[in-house]
Coordinates of C-alpha atoms (C1' of nucleotides) in Angstrom, one line a residue:
Chain A
X38 CA -8.7 -0.3 -33.5
X39 CA -7.4 -2.8 -30.8
X40 CA -3.8 -2.4 -32.2
X41 CA -4.6 1.9 -31.8
X42 CA -5.2 1.5 -28.2
X43 CA -3.0 -0.6 -27.3
X44 CA -0.1 1.5 -29.1
X45 CA -1.0 4.2 -26.6
X46 CA 0.3 4.3 -22.8
X47 CA -1.8 3.4 -20.3
X48 CA -2.2 7.0 -19.2
X49 CA -3.2 8.0 -22.7
X50 CA -5.6 5.0 -22.6
X51 CA -6.9 6.7 -19.5
X52 CA -7.3 10.1 -20.8
X53 CA -9.2 9.2 -23.6
X54 CA -11.4 6.6 -21.9
X55 CA -12.0 9.5 -19.6
X56 CA -12.9 12.0 -22.7
X57 CA -15.1 9.6 -24.0
X58 CA -16.5 7.1 -21.6
X59 CA -16.0 9.1 -18.2
X60 CA -18.4 7.0 -16.4
X61 CA -16.2 3.7 -16.8
X62 CA -13.0 5.2 -14.9
X63 CA -15.6 6.9 -12.3
X64 CA -17.2 4.3 -11.4
X65 CA -13.8 2.4 -10.4
X66 CA -12.6 5.7 -8.7
X67 CA -15.9 6.6 -6.7
X68 CA -15.7 2.8 -5.6
X69 CA -12.3 3.1 -4.1
X70 CA -12.8 6.5 -3.1
X71 CA -15.9 5.1 -1.0
X72 CA -13.5 2.2 0.6
X73 CA -11.1 5.2 1.5
X74 CA -13.5 7.5 2.8
X75 CA -15.5 4.7 4.9
X76 CA -11.9 4.0 6.5
X77 CA -12.3 4.5 10.3
X78 CA -11.0 7.9 11.7
X79 CA -7.6 7.7 13.2
X80 CA -7.1 8.4 16.5
X81 CA -6.4 12.4 17.6
X82 CA -6.4 12.8 13.7
X83 CA -9.2 15.7 14.3
X84 CA -6.7 17.9 16.3
X85 CA -4.0 18.1 13.8
X86 CA -3.4 20.1 11.0
X87 CA -0.9 17.8 9.4
X88 CA -1.1 14.0 9.3
X89 CA 2.1 12.2 8.3
X90 CA 2.2 9.0 7.3
X91 CA 5.1 6.5 6.2
X92 CA 5.8 2.8 5.4
X93 CA 9.0 1.7 6.2
X94 CA 10.2 -1.6 4.3
X95 CA 13.4 -3.3 4.6
X96 CA 15.0 -3.6 1.5
X97 CA 16.1 -7.2 1.7
X98 CA 13.5 -8.2 -0.9
X99 CA 10.8 -7.1 -3.2
X100 CA 7.6 -6.4 -1.6
X101 CA 5.2 -9.2 -1.4
X102 CA 1.4 -9.1 -1.0
X103 CA 1.9 -9.0 3.0
X104 CA 4.2 -5.5 2.8
X105 CA 0.8 -4.2 0.7
X106 CA -1.4 -3.8 3.5
X107 CA 0.8 -1.5 5.5
X108 CA 1.8 0.1 2.3
X109 CA -1.6 0.5 0.9
X110 CA -3.3 1.5 4.6
X111 CA -1.2 4.0 5.3
X112 CA -1.3 5.9 2.0
X113 CA -5.0 5.3 2.0
X114 CA -5.2 7.3 5.0
X115 CA -3.1 10.3 3.4
X116 CA -5.6 10.3 0.6
X117 CA -8.4 10.3 3.0
X118 CA -7.3 13.0 5.4
X119 CA -6.4 14.9 2.2
X120 CA -10.0 14.6 0.8
X121 CA -11.1 16.0 3.8
X122 CA -8.7 18.9 3.5
X123 CA -5.8 18.0 6.1
X124 CA -2.6 18.7 5.2
X125 CA -0.7 15.3 4.9
X126 CA 2.7 13.9 4.0
X127 CA 3.4 10.1 2.9
X128 CA 7.1 9.2 3.5
X129 CA 8.9 6.0 2.1
X130 CA 11.4 5.2 4.6
X131 CA 14.0 2.2 3.8
X132 CA 15.1 0.5 6.9
X133 CA 18.6 -0.9 6.5
X134 CA 20.1 -0.7 9.5
X135 CA 21.4 -4.3 9.7
X136 CA 24.2 -5.4 7.4
X137 CA 24.4 -8.9 8.9
X138 CA 21.4 -10.7 9.1
X139 CA 18.7 -9.2 7.1
X140 CA 21.1 -7.4 4.8
X141 CA 19.8 -5.2 2.2
X142 CA 19.6 -7.0 -1.2
X143 CA 21.6 -5.3 -4.0
X144 CA 22.8 -8.0 -6.2
X145 CA 21.5 -9.5 -8.3
X146 CA 18.4 -7.3 -7.5
X147 CA 18.6 -3.8 -6.1
X148 CA 15.5 -4.2 -3.6
X149 CA 15.5 -0.4 -2.9
X150 CA 14.7 0.1 -6.7
X151 CA 12.2 -3.0 -6.6
X152 CA 10.5 -1.6 -4.1
X153 CA 10.2 1.9 -5.4
X154 CA 9.0 0.1 -8.5
X155 CA 6.3 -2.1 -6.5
X156 CA 4.9 0.8 -5.0
X157 CA 4.5 3.2 -8.3
X158 CA 2.6 -0.1 -9.6
X159 CA 0.3 0.3 -6.6
X160 CA -0.2 3.9 -7.4
X161 CA 1.5 5.0 -4.5
X162 CA 3.2 8.3 -4.6
X163 CA 5.2 9.5 -1.5
X164 CA 6.3 12.9 -0.8
X165 CA 9.6 12.1 0.9
X166 CA 12.2 9.5 1.0
X167 CA 14.7 8.5 3.3
X168 CA 17.2 5.6 3.7
X169 CA 18.3 4.9 7.1
X170 CA 21.9 4.1 6.1
X171 CA 21.9 7.0 4.6
X172 CA 20.9 9.0 7.8
X173 CA 23.3 6.7 10.0
X174 CA 26.2 8.4 7.9
X175 CA 24.6 11.9 8.8
X176 CA 25.0 10.9 12.8
X177 CA 21.4 11.0 13.5
X178 CA 21.1 7.9 15.5
X179 CA 24.7 8.5 17.2
X180 CA 23.5 12.1 18.3
X181 CA 20.4 11.1 20.0
X182 CA 22.6 7.9 21.5
X183 CA 24.8 10.6 23.3
X184 CA 21.9 12.7 24.3
X185 CA 20.7 9.3 26.0
X186 CA 23.9 8.4 27.3
X187 CA 25.0 12.1 28.6
X188 CA 21.5 11.7 31.0
X189 CA 22.1 8.4 32.0
X190 CA 18.9 6.9 30.3
X191 CA 21.3 4.6 28.5
X192 CA 24.2 2.9 28.9
X193 CA 27.1 0.9 27.0
X194 CA 26.6 -2.7 28.3
X195 CA 29.9 -4.5 27.8
X196 CA 28.3 -8.0 29.2
X197 CA 28.5 -11.0 26.9
X198 CA 24.9 -12.0 25.4
X199 CA 25.3 -15.3 27.4
X200 CA 26.0 -13.2 30.6
X201 CA 23.1 -11.2 29.7
X202 CA 20.4 -13.6 29.3
X203 CA 21.7 -15.5 32.5
X204 CA 21.4 -12.5 34.7
X205 CA 18.6 -11.2 33.2
X206 CA 16.4 -12.7 30.9
X207 CA 16.3 -16.2 32.3
X208 CA 16.1 -14.9 36.0
X209 CA 13.0 -15.1 38.0
X210 CA 11.6 -11.3 38.3
X211 CA 12.6 -11.0 41.6
X212 CA 15.9 -12.0 41.7
X213 CA 17.1 -10.0 38.6
X214 CA 20.5 -8.4 39.0
X215 CA 21.0 -5.2 37.5
X216 CA 24.5 -5.3 35.3
X217 CA 27.1 -3.2 37.0
X218 CA 27.7 -1.8 33.6
X219 CA 24.0 -0.1 34.5
X220 CA 25.9 2.1 37.0
X221 CA 28.8 3.5 35.2
X222 CA 28.8 7.6 34.8
X223 CA 28.0 9.3 31.9
X224 CA 31.6 10.1 31.0
X225 CA 32.5 6.4 31.1
X226 CA 29.6 5.7 28.9
X227 CA 30.6 8.3 26.0
X228 CA 34.4 7.4 26.5
X229 CA 33.2 3.5 25.6
X230 CA 30.9 4.5 22.8
X231 CA 33.3 6.4 21.3
X232 CA 35.6 3.1 21.2
X233 CA 32.7 1.1 19.7
X234 CA 32.8 4.0 17.2
X235 CA 36.3 3.7 16.2
X236 CA 36.1 0.1 16.1
X237 CA 38.2 -0.3 19.0
X238 CA 35.8 -3.0 20.5
X239 CA 34.6 -5.8 18.0
X240 CA 30.9 -7.4 17.5
X241 CA 29.9 -8.6 20.9
X242 CA 31.7 -6.7 23.2
X243 CA 29.5 -3.6 23.7
X244 CA 26.2 -2.5 23.2
X245 CA 24.2 0.6 24.2
X246 CA 21.2 -0.3 26.2
X247 CA 18.3 1.9 27.0
X248 CA 17.3 2.0 30.9
X249 CA 13.7 0.2 31.2
X250 CA 12.0 -0.9 34.7
X251 CA 13.8 -3.8 35.7
X252 CA 10.4 -5.7 36.6
X253 CA 8.9 -5.0 33.3
X254 CA 7.2 -8.5 32.7
X255 CA 8.7 -8.9 29.2
X256 CA 12.2 -9.6 29.4
X257 CA 12.8 -8.6 26.1
X258 CA 11.9 -5.1 27.0
X259 CA 14.2 -5.0 30.0
X260 CA 17.3 -2.5 28.8
X261 CA 16.5 -3.3 25.8
X262 CA 19.7 -3.0 23.1
X263 CA 19.4 0.5 21.2
X264 CA 22.9 0.4 19.1
X265 CA 25.2 -2.3 18.3
X266 CA 28.7 -3.3 16.7
X267 CA 28.7 -4.8 13.2
X268 CA 32.0 -5.4 11.9
X269 CA 32.0 -3.2 8.6
X270 CA 35.0 -5.6 7.2
X271 CA 33.0 -8.9 8.1
X272 CA 29.8 -7.3 7.0
X273 CA 30.1 -4.3 4.8
X274 CA 26.9 -2.9 4.3
X275 CA 26.1 -3.4 0.5
X276 CA 24.2 -0.4 -0.3
X277 CA 27.3 2.1 1.5
X278 CA 29.8 -0.2 -0.5
X279 CA 28.0 0.1 -3.6
X280 CA 27.7 4.0 -3.7
X281 CA 30.5 4.8 -1.7
X282 CA 33.3 2.2 -1.7
X283 CA 35.1 0.0 0.5
X284 CA 36.6 2.4 2.5
X285 CA 33.9 4.5 3.3
X286 CA 31.6 1.8 4.4
X287 CA 34.3 0.3 6.9
X288 CA 33.8 3.6 8.6
X289 CA 30.9 2.7 10.3
X290 CA 30.9 0.1 13.2
X291 CA 27.9 0.8 15.0
X292 CA 24.3 0.7 13.9
X293 CA 21.1 1.1 15.2
X294 CA 18.6 -1.4 15.8
X295 CA 15.2 -1.3 14.6
X296 CA 13.4 0.1 17.7
X297 CA 16.2 2.8 18.1
X298 CA 15.9 3.8 14.4
X299 CA 12.5 3.7 14.1
X300 CA 11.8 5.9 17.5
X301 CA 14.2 8.7 15.9
X302 CA 13.0 8.7 12.8
X303 CA 9.4 8.6 13.5
X304 CA 9.8 11.7 15.6
X305 CA 12.3 13.4 13.3
X306 CA 9.9 13.0 10.2
X307 CA 7.0 14.5 12.3
X308 CA 4.6 10.8 12.1
X309 CA 1.9 11.3 13.2
X310 CA 0.2 7.8 12.6
X311 CA 1.8 4.3 12.4
X312 CA -0.4 1.6 11.2
X313 CA 1.8 -1.7 11.2
X314 CA 1.2 -5.5 11.7
X315 CA 0.5 -6.5 15.3
X316 CA 4.1 -8.6 15.7
X317 CA 5.1 -4.8 16.5
X318 CA 3.1 -4.4 19.7
X319 CA 6.2 -5.2 21.7
X320 CA 8.1 -2.5 19.5
X321 CA 5.8 0.4 20.5
X322 CA 6.3 -0.7 24.1
X323 CA 10.1 -0.5 23.6
X324 CA 10.3 2.7 21.5
X325 CA 8.1 4.5 24.3
X326 CA 11.4 4.7 26.3
X327 CA 13.0 6.9 23.8
X328 CA 9.7 9.2 23.5
X329 CA 9.4 9.4 27.3
X330 CA 13.1 10.0 27.6
X331 CA 13.7 12.8 25.0
X332 CA 10.4 14.4 26.0
X333 CA 9.2 13.7 21.9
X334 CA 5.0 13.8 21.3
X335 CA 4.4 9.8 20.4
X336 CA 2.5 8.8 17.4
X337 CA -0.7 6.9 17.6
X338 CA -0.1 3.4 16.3
X339 CA -2.6 1.1 15.3
X340 CA -1.9 -2.6 15.4
X341 CA -3.6 -4.7 12.6
X342 CA -3.5 -8.4 12.2
X343 CA -1.7 -10.6 9.9
X344 CA -2.7 -11.3 6.3
X345 CA -3.1 -15.1 5.7
X346 CA -3.7 -16.4 2.3
X347 CA -4.4 -19.9 2.3
X348 CA -1.8 -22.0 0.5
X349 CA 0.5 -19.1 0.4
X350 CA 3.8 -18.3 1.9
X351 CA 4.3 -14.6 2.5
X352 CA 7.6 -14.3 4.5
X353 CA 9.9 -12.3 2.4
X354 CA 13.0 -14.4 3.9
X355 CA 11.5 -17.8 2.9
X356 CA 10.3 -16.5 -0.4
X357 CA 14.1 -15.0 -1.2
X358 CA 15.6 -18.3 -0.2
X359 CA 13.7 -20.1 -2.9
X360 CA 16.1 -18.2 -5.3
X361 CA 14.1 -17.6 -7.9
X362 CA 13.4 -14.1 -9.6
X363 CA 11.5 -11.4 -7.2
X364 CA 9.0 -11.3 -10.3
X365 CA 8.8 -15.1 -11.0
X366 CA 4.9 -15.6 -11.6
X367 CA 4.9 -18.1 -9.0
X368 CA 5.9 -15.8 -6.3
X369 CA 3.5 -14.2 -4.2
X370 CA 5.4 -11.1 -4.3
X371 CA 4.0 -8.2 -5.9
X372 CA 6.0 -8.1 -8.8
X373 CA 5.1 -12.1 -9.1
X374 CA 1.7 -10.9 -9.0
X375 CA 2.0 -8.4 -11.6
X376 CA 3.9 -10.4 -13.7
X377 CA 0.7 -13.0 -13.4
X378 CA -1.7 -10.8 -14.2
X379 CA -3.5 -9.7 -10.9
X380 CA -4.1 -6.0 -11.2
X381 CA -3.1 -3.3 -8.8
X382 CA -6.6 -2.4 -7.9
X383 CA -7.1 -5.8 -7.2
X384 CA -4.9 -5.2 -4.3
X385 CA -6.0 -1.8 -3.1
X386 CA -9.6 -3.4 -3.2
X387 CA -8.4 -6.4 -1.0
X388 CA -6.1 -4.2 1.5
X389 CA -9.0 -2.0 2.0
X390 CA -11.4 -4.5 2.5
X391 CA -9.6 -6.7 5.2
X392 CA -8.9 -2.7 6.8
X393 CA -7.1 -2.0 10.0
X394 CA -8.9 -4.9 12.3
X395 CA -6.4 -6.2 14.7
X396 CA -7.4 -9.9 14.3
X397 CA -5.9 -11.9 11.3
X398 CA -7.6 -11.5 7.9
X399 CA -7.4 -15.3 6.1
X400 CA -8.2 -15.0 2.5
X401 CA -7.9 -17.4 -0.1
X402 CA -6.6 -17.0 -4.0
X403 CA -10.4 -17.3 -5.0
X404 CA -11.0 -14.3 -2.9
X405 CA -8.6 -12.8 -4.7
X406 CA -9.1 -14.2 -8.4
X407 CA -13.0 -13.3 -7.9
X408 CA -12.1 -9.3 -7.5
X409 CA -9.7 -9.2 -10.2
X410 CA -11.9 -11.4 -12.5
X411 CA -14.6 -8.6 -12.1
X412 CA -11.6 -6.1 -13.0
X413 CA -10.4 -7.7 -15.7
X414 CA -13.3 -8.6 -17.6
X415 CA -14.1 -5.5 -19.5
X416 CA -10.9 -5.2 -20.1
X417 CA -10.1 -8.2 -21.8
X418 CA -10.9 -8.8 -25.5
X419 CA -12.4 -12.2 -26.2
X420 CA -10.8 -14.9 -28.5
X421 CA -11.2 -18.2 -29.2
X422 CA -8.7 -20.9 -28.4
X423 CA -9.0 -24.9 -28.2
X424 CA -6.1 -26.5 -25.8
X425 CA -5.3 -30.1 -27.1
X426 CA -7.1 -29.7 -30.6
X427 CA -9.2 -32.3 -31.7
X428 CA -9.9 -32.2 -35.6
X429 CA -14.1 -32.1 -36.4
X430 CA -14.9 -32.5 -40.4
X431 CA -18.4 -30.8 -40.7
X432 CA -20.5 -32.2 -43.6
X433 CA -23.4 -30.0 -45.5
X434 CA -21.8 -27.0 -45.7
X435 CA -23.4 -25.0 -48.3
X436 CA -21.5 -22.0 -49.4
X437 CA -17.5 -22.1 -50.7
X438 CA -16.7 -19.5 -48.7
X439 CA -18.0 -18.4 -45.0
X440 CA -17.0 -15.1 -43.5
X441 CA -17.8 -14.9 -39.6
X442 CA -17.5 -11.6 -37.4
X443 CA -16.8 -11.6 -33.9
X444 CA -16.8 -9.0 -31.9
X445 CA -14.0 -8.2 -29.4
X446 CA -16.0 -7.9 -26.7
X447 CA -20.0 -8.0 -26.7
X448 CA -19.9 -5.4 -24.2
X449 CA -18.6 -2.9 -26.0
X450 CA -19.6 -2.9 -29.5
X451 CA -17.6 0.4 -30.0
X452 CA -14.5 -2.1 -29.8
X453 CA -15.1 -3.6 -33.0
X454 CA -15.2 -6.9 -34.8
X455 CA -12.3 -9.2 -36.5
X456 CA -13.6 -11.2 -39.3
X457 CA -12.9 -15.4 -39.5
X458 CA -12.9 -16.1 -43.4
X459 CA -13.6 -20.0 -43.6
X460 CA -12.7 -21.8 -46.8
X461 CA -14.8 -25.0 -47.7
X462 CA -14.0 -28.0 -50.0
X463 CA -16.7 -29.4 -51.5
X464 CA -19.3 -29.1 -49.0
X465 CA -16.9 -30.1 -45.9
X466 CA -15.3 -27.4 -43.3
X467 CA -12.3 -28.6 -41.3
X468 CA -12.0 -27.2 -37.9
X469 CA -10.3 -27.7 -34.4
X470 CA -12.5 -28.2 -31.1
X471 CA -11.1 -28.7 -27.7
X472 CA -10.4 -32.1 -26.3
X473 CA -12.0 -31.5 -23.2
X474 CA -15.5 -30.8 -25.2
X475 CA -15.6 -34.1 -26.4
X476 CA -17.5 -35.6 -23.9
X477 CA -19.9 -32.6 -24.1
X478 CA -20.6 -33.7 -27.7
X479 CA -21.1 -37.3 -26.8
X480 CA -24.1 -36.0 -24.5
X481 CA -25.3 -33.5 -26.7
X482 CA -25.4 -34.8 -30.2
X483 CA -26.0 -30.9 -31.4
X484 CA -23.9 -28.1 -30.0
X485 CA -23.4 -24.7 -31.6
X486 CA -19.9 -23.3 -33.1
X487 CA -20.1 -20.1 -31.4
X488 CA -21.1 -17.4 -33.5
X489 CA -21.2 -19.8 -36.5
X490 CA -23.6 -22.7 -36.8
X491 CA -25.1 -25.2 -34.9
X492 CA -23.8 -29.0 -35.8
X493 CA -24.9 -32.3 -35.3
X494 CA -22.4 -35.1 -34.4
X495 CA -22.6 -38.3 -36.2
X496 CA -19.6 -39.7 -35.5
X497 CA -17.1 -39.4 -32.6
X498 CA -13.8 -40.4 -31.4
X499 CA -10.4 -39.8 -29.5
X500 CA -9.1 -38.3 -32.9
X501 CA -11.8 -37.2 -35.2
X502 CA -15.1 -35.9 -34.9
X503 CA -17.7 -36.1 -37.7
X504 CA -20.8 -33.8 -38.1
X505 CA -23.1 -32.0 -40.4
X506 CA -24.5 -28.8 -40.6
X507 CA -27.6 -28.6 -38.6
X508 CA -28.7 -25.1 -38.6
X509 CA -27.1 -21.7 -38.6
X510 CA -29.5 -19.5 -36.3
X511 CA -28.5 -18.9 -32.9
X512 CA -32.4 -19.0 -32.0
X513 CA -32.7 -22.4 -33.0
X514 CA -29.4 -23.5 -30.8
X515 CA -31.5 -21.4 -27.8
X516 CA -34.6 -22.9 -28.5
X517 CA -33.1 -26.5 -28.2
X518 CA -30.6 -25.3 -25.0
X519 CA -27.6 -26.9 -26.7
X520 CA -23.9 -26.0 -25.5
X521 CA -22.1 -23.5 -27.2
X522 CA -18.6 -24.3 -28.1
X523 CA -15.2 -22.3 -29.3
X524 CA -13.5 -23.6 -32.1
X525 CA -10.4 -22.7 -34.2
X526 CA -10.4 -23.3 -38.1
X527 CA -8.1 -25.8 -39.5
X528 CA -6.7 -24.1 -42.3
X529 CA -5.8 -20.5 -40.4
X530 CA -4.7 -20.5 -36.9
X531 CA -2.0 -19.6 -34.5
X532 CA -0.3 -22.2 -32.1
X533 CA -0.8 -21.1 -28.5
X534 CA 1.3 -22.1 -25.6
X535 CA 0.1 -21.4 -21.9
X536 CA 2.1 -21.2 -19.0
X537 CA 0.0 -22.2 -15.7
X538 CA 2.3 -21.0 -12.9
X539 CA 1.3 -22.8 -9.7
X540 CA 1.6 -20.4 -6.6
X541 CA 0.9 -23.0 -4.0
X542 CA 3.5 -25.6 -5.0
X543 CA 7.5 -23.6 -5.7
X544 CA 9.4 -26.9 -5.6
X545 CA 8.3 -27.7 -9.0
X546 CA 11.3 -26.6 -11.3
X547 CA 9.3 -26.5 -14.6
X548 CA 6.1 -24.6 -15.0
X549 CA 3.3 -26.4 -16.2
X550 CA 2.4 -25.6 -19.9
X551 CA -0.7 -26.3 -22.1
X552 CA -0.7 -26.3 -25.7
X553 CA -3.3 -25.5 -28.3
X554 CA -4.4 -23.3 -31.4
X555 CA -5.8 -20.1 -31.2
X556 CA -8.1 -18.3 -34.1
X557 CA -5.9 -16.1 -36.2
X558 CA -7.2 -13.1 -34.4
X559 CA -4.7 -13.7 -31.5
X560 CA -2.0 -12.7 -34.0
X561 CA -3.2 -9.3 -33.8
X562 CA -2.6 -8.9 -29.6
X563 CA 0.3 -7.3 -28.2
X564 CA 2.7 -8.4 -25.5
X565 CA 1.3 -7.4 -21.8
X566 CA -2.4 -7.5 -23.1
X567 CA -4.7 -9.7 -21.0
X568 CA -7.5 -11.6 -23.0
X569 CA -9.9 -14.1 -22.3
X570 CA -9.8 -17.2 -23.9
X571 CA -13.4 -18.4 -23.8
X572 CA -14.6 -21.1 -21.7
X573 CA -11.0 -21.4 -20.6
X574 CA -9.5 -18.4 -18.5
X575 CA -8.0 -15.0 -18.4
X576 CA -4.6 -14.9 -20.1
X577 CA -1.7 -12.8 -20.7
X578 CA 0.1 -12.2 -23.7
X579 CA 3.8 -12.9 -23.2
X580 CA 5.5 -12.9 -26.5
X581 CA 4.7 -13.5 -30.1
X582 CA 7.2 -15.2 -32.5
X583 CA 6.5 -17.0 -35.9
X584 CA 3.1 -18.0 -35.9
X585 CA 3.1 -18.8 -32.1
X586 CA 1.7 -17.0 -29.1
X587 CA 3.0 -17.4 -25.8
X588 CA 0.5 -17.0 -22.8
X589 CA 0.5 -16.9 -19.4
X590 CA -2.8 -18.1 -17.4
X591 CA -4.3 -15.8 -14.6
X592 CA -7.7 -17.5 -13.7
X593 CA -10.8 -19.0 -14.9
Chain B
rG11 C1' 6.5 -21.8 30.1
rC12 C1' 5.9 -16.1 30.2
rC13 C1' 3.4 -11.2 28.2
rC14 C1' 0.3 -9.0 24.8
rC15 C1' -3.7 -8.9 21.2
rG16 C1' -8.2 -10.9 19.3
rG17 C1' -12.8 -14.2 18.6
rU18 C1' -19.7 -11.3 14.2
rA19 C1' -22.8 -15.9 8.1
rG20 C1' -18.5 -20.4 4.0
rU21 C1' -15.0 -16.2 3.3
rA22 C1' -13.8 -10.7 4.3
rU23 C1' -15.8 -7.3 7.3
rA24 C1' -19.7 -2.9 9.6
rG25 C1' -21.4 -2.3 14.5
rC26 C1' -18.0 -3.0 20.2
rC27 C1' -14.7 2.8 22.6
rC28 C1' -19.7 6.5 23.8
rG29 C1' -25.4 0.0 25.9
rG30 C1' -31.3 0.9 23.6
rC31 C1' -32.5 3.4 16.2
rC32 C1' -29.3 -4.4 15.5
rA33 C1' -35.1 -9.9 15.2
rA34 C1' -27.4 -7.0 12.8
rG35 C1' -25.5 -3.9 7.7
rU36 C1' -22.3 -4.8 3.1
rA37 C1' -19.1 -7.5 -0.1
rU38 C1' -17.9 -12.6 -1.9
rG39 C1' -19.8 -17.1 -1.8
rC40 C1' -24.1 -20.4 -2.3
rG41 C1' -29.4 -21.5 -4.3
rG42 C1' -33.7 -19.7 -7.5
rG43 C1' -35.3 -16.3 -11.4
rC44 C1' -34.3 -12.8 -15.4
rC45 C1' -30.9 -11.1 -19.1
rU46 C1' -26.7 -12.7 -22.1
rU47 C1' -23.7 -16.6 -28.5
rU48 C1' -18.7 -19.1 -22.8
rC49 C1' -17.8 -18.2 -18.3
rG50 C1' -19.0 -14.1 -15.6
rA51 C1' -20.8 -9.4 -15.1
rG52 C1' -25.8 -6.9 -14.1
rC53 C1' -30.9 -6.8 -12.0
rC54 C1' -34.4 -9.2 -8.7
rC55 C1' -35.6 -12.8 -4.9
rG56 C1' -33.6 -16.2 -1.2
rU57 C1' -29.8 -18.4 2.4
rG58 C1' -26.6 -17.7 6.4
rA59 C1' -23.7 -15.0 11.9
rC60 C1' -22.8 -12.1 17.2
rC61 C1' -17.0 -18.3 20.8
rC62 C1' -19.3 -20.6 25.6
rG63 C1' -21.1 -19.6 30.5
rG64 C1' -22.2 -16.0 34.5
rG65 C1' -22.9 -11.1 36.4
rU66 C1' -24.4 -5.5 35.6
rU67 C1' -28.5 -3.2 33.7
rC68 C1' -35.5 -2.0 32.1
rA69 C1' -32.1 -2.8 28.0
rA70 C1' -25.9 -6.5 26.0
rA71 C1' -22.9 -7.8 20.0
rU72 C1' -21.5 -3.7 22.4
rC73 C1' -19.7 -3.1 30.0
rC74 C1' -17.8 -6.5 33.6
rC75 C1' -15.7 -11.5 35.2
rG76 C1' -14.5 -16.9 34.0
rG77 C1' -13.7 -20.5 30.4
rC78 C1' -12.6 -22.3 25.4
rC79 C1' -10.3 -21.4 20.8
rG80 C1' -7.2 -18.3 17.5
rG81 C1' -2.8 -15.0 16.5
rG82 C1' 1.3 -12.5 17.9
rG83 C1' 5.9 -11.3 20.8
rC84 C1' 9.6 -13.4 24.1
rA85 C1' 17.2 -11.5 18.9
rC86 C1' 22.9 -7.5 19.8
rC87 C1' 16.4 -9.2 13.0
rA88 C1' 13.5 -5.9 10.6

RNA sequence: GCCCCGGUAGUAUAGCCCGGCCAAGUAUGCGGGCCUUUCGAGCCCGUGACCCGGGUUCAAAUCCCGGCCGGGGCACCA
C-alpha cells in the first residue's frame, strides 16, 4: 500500500487524497487561505482593477530563507486579490545588471534556473518572466536615459569617484559645489552618452547622473548614478556570453544601476505594489525622481523588516563564499532546506505569520521546526530504529515464533500494518535496543518493548541486557506506568546511517553521522520519503543499498 | 557622524492611519488535566505583553513632544 502510494506523483497523491479524504487537504488549504485573507489590504488597491506584483531577485545565488519573504508575500497578495475578484499579475524579474560585483551565477550552477526551481517548489507561479540583461539588449534603459538627457534631467558626469566624493558627499551641505558636468548641454550629454555606449570611454571615466536637489540630507541621493560603464572585455556578462557568445556580450559597455533599472521596469511592467525589505528605503526615494521626471505614476511601496533566524546567516554573498553546493543541507537556502526536509508549506506559514511589519522578525529554528513537525507528522509513517545498538537477551518467551503487527501510523489505520516475525531459540529472544535507553532500564526495571511485550530487567551492562518476559498486555504496562521503548530484532534488521547536518556550524568539513539498526520494514521505504523514527525524530530517506539505508535527520 | 524606520507576553503577530467596543485578540512556548503503545497532535484549563517619561483629551496601545533601546541606509552592489 505504502509502496503504491509512494509510486504515485505528488499530484496524483493529492488527487486521490482529494477524492477520498478531502478534509485532510481542505484543512491545510483553508488555513493558508485564511492567512492570506487576513493580510492587511494594500494601499490604494480598492481603486485599481488590476493588481500587479513582482519578485525581482538577483540571480547571483540560489534563494535563501530571507528571499522567501518578498517572494511569498508578493505572491500571497496576488492570491488575495485574485480571490477578491481583481485581475492580478505576478512577475518574476531577474535583476542581473551588474556583471562585475554581484555577478550573475551561471557556473557551476545556473542561478536563474535554481531560482525558478525554488519558486516552483514554493508553489509560486509567475505570469511573466523578464530578464534585465535581455531588456538591456533591447535598448529599454538606454531609451529612457536619452530622454532624461534630452530634457536636462540627467547628465553625463566625467568626474572621478574621488572627485565626486570630495565635492559632494563629504562636503557640508551648505558648501556643496555642484559638479561642472551638471551644466553640460543636452547635445553634449547625448554625444558623451554615445561615447559611453560605443566603448570610447572606459570604466570609471563617465557615468550618467540623475539630477536631484543638492540639499538632500542623504548624500547618496544627490545626483545618484543611473548608468555606468562596465568594460565587457574585463567583466563580460556571464549570461550574455553563454547565450549569445563573446562577440555579442562585448557590445554592451553601459549598464543601468539597480535604481534606474528598477524604476524603469516597475513602470513599464505596470507594477502597482512593491513589497520589499526596509534596506530599500532610500532606493525608493532615488527611484521617485525617475517617476517624477518621466511623469509616471509611482507604485505603492511597503517596506518590511529583516528576517533574522537565530544562529543562521541569510546573506547570499556570505553563503556563496562558503563554496558549498546551493542545496547543501547545512545551508539556509531554500534548496538546502528542501534537502533537509523542511516543507514548502512551512516556509509559507512562517512568512505569512511574519507578515509585512516594518520591524525585524527574529525567529528561532525551533519556531520553524515546530511548524514543520506539525505538517510532517501526518505524512511520516513511523518506524523503529535503535541508534548505537545494545543487545538484549530476553528469556521466558513461551512461543517459538512471534508475529508482531505494527501500524504505519496509528492515526491513519487505513495505511495498514507491517509485520515482524520474531524467532526464538529455546525460549530466548534476542533484540537490540538503543544505548541511550540503558539509563531508562536501570531506573525502571520493567519496560515495554513497543507493540510487543513488557520485560523485566535482570542484569544490565554497557554491552548486554538480560531480561525476562514479564507480561504481554499493554494494559499492564499502562497500569504500571512503565516507559515504552523501541527495539529491533537481532536476526532481521537493516543498517541505518543518519546524517545530522548542523545549520549553525558551517565550518565543519564532515557531516555528523549516527549509526544504528532499523526494523526490517525500513527496507520498503523510498528515497525522498519522510519517516518518523520513533523516539528519535523525523528523517528523510536518502538512498538505500544492500542492507543499508541512508537518512537525513530533520528535527525531533 | 548624518539620514530614515521601528519598539505589544519567552517568541511571532492583531489592534495604531480613523482615540472609547482593548481590564488587549491569535499562534507558538510554558504549567496542569483528558486522550493516546514514542514524541507530538487533538480537546479542556491556566500562565503571560502595550519601552520609559511628559502632554492633549471626559477617554490613549492608538494622537503630540522628549528620552532610552533596536534595526536599516549612507556604492559607478542588488
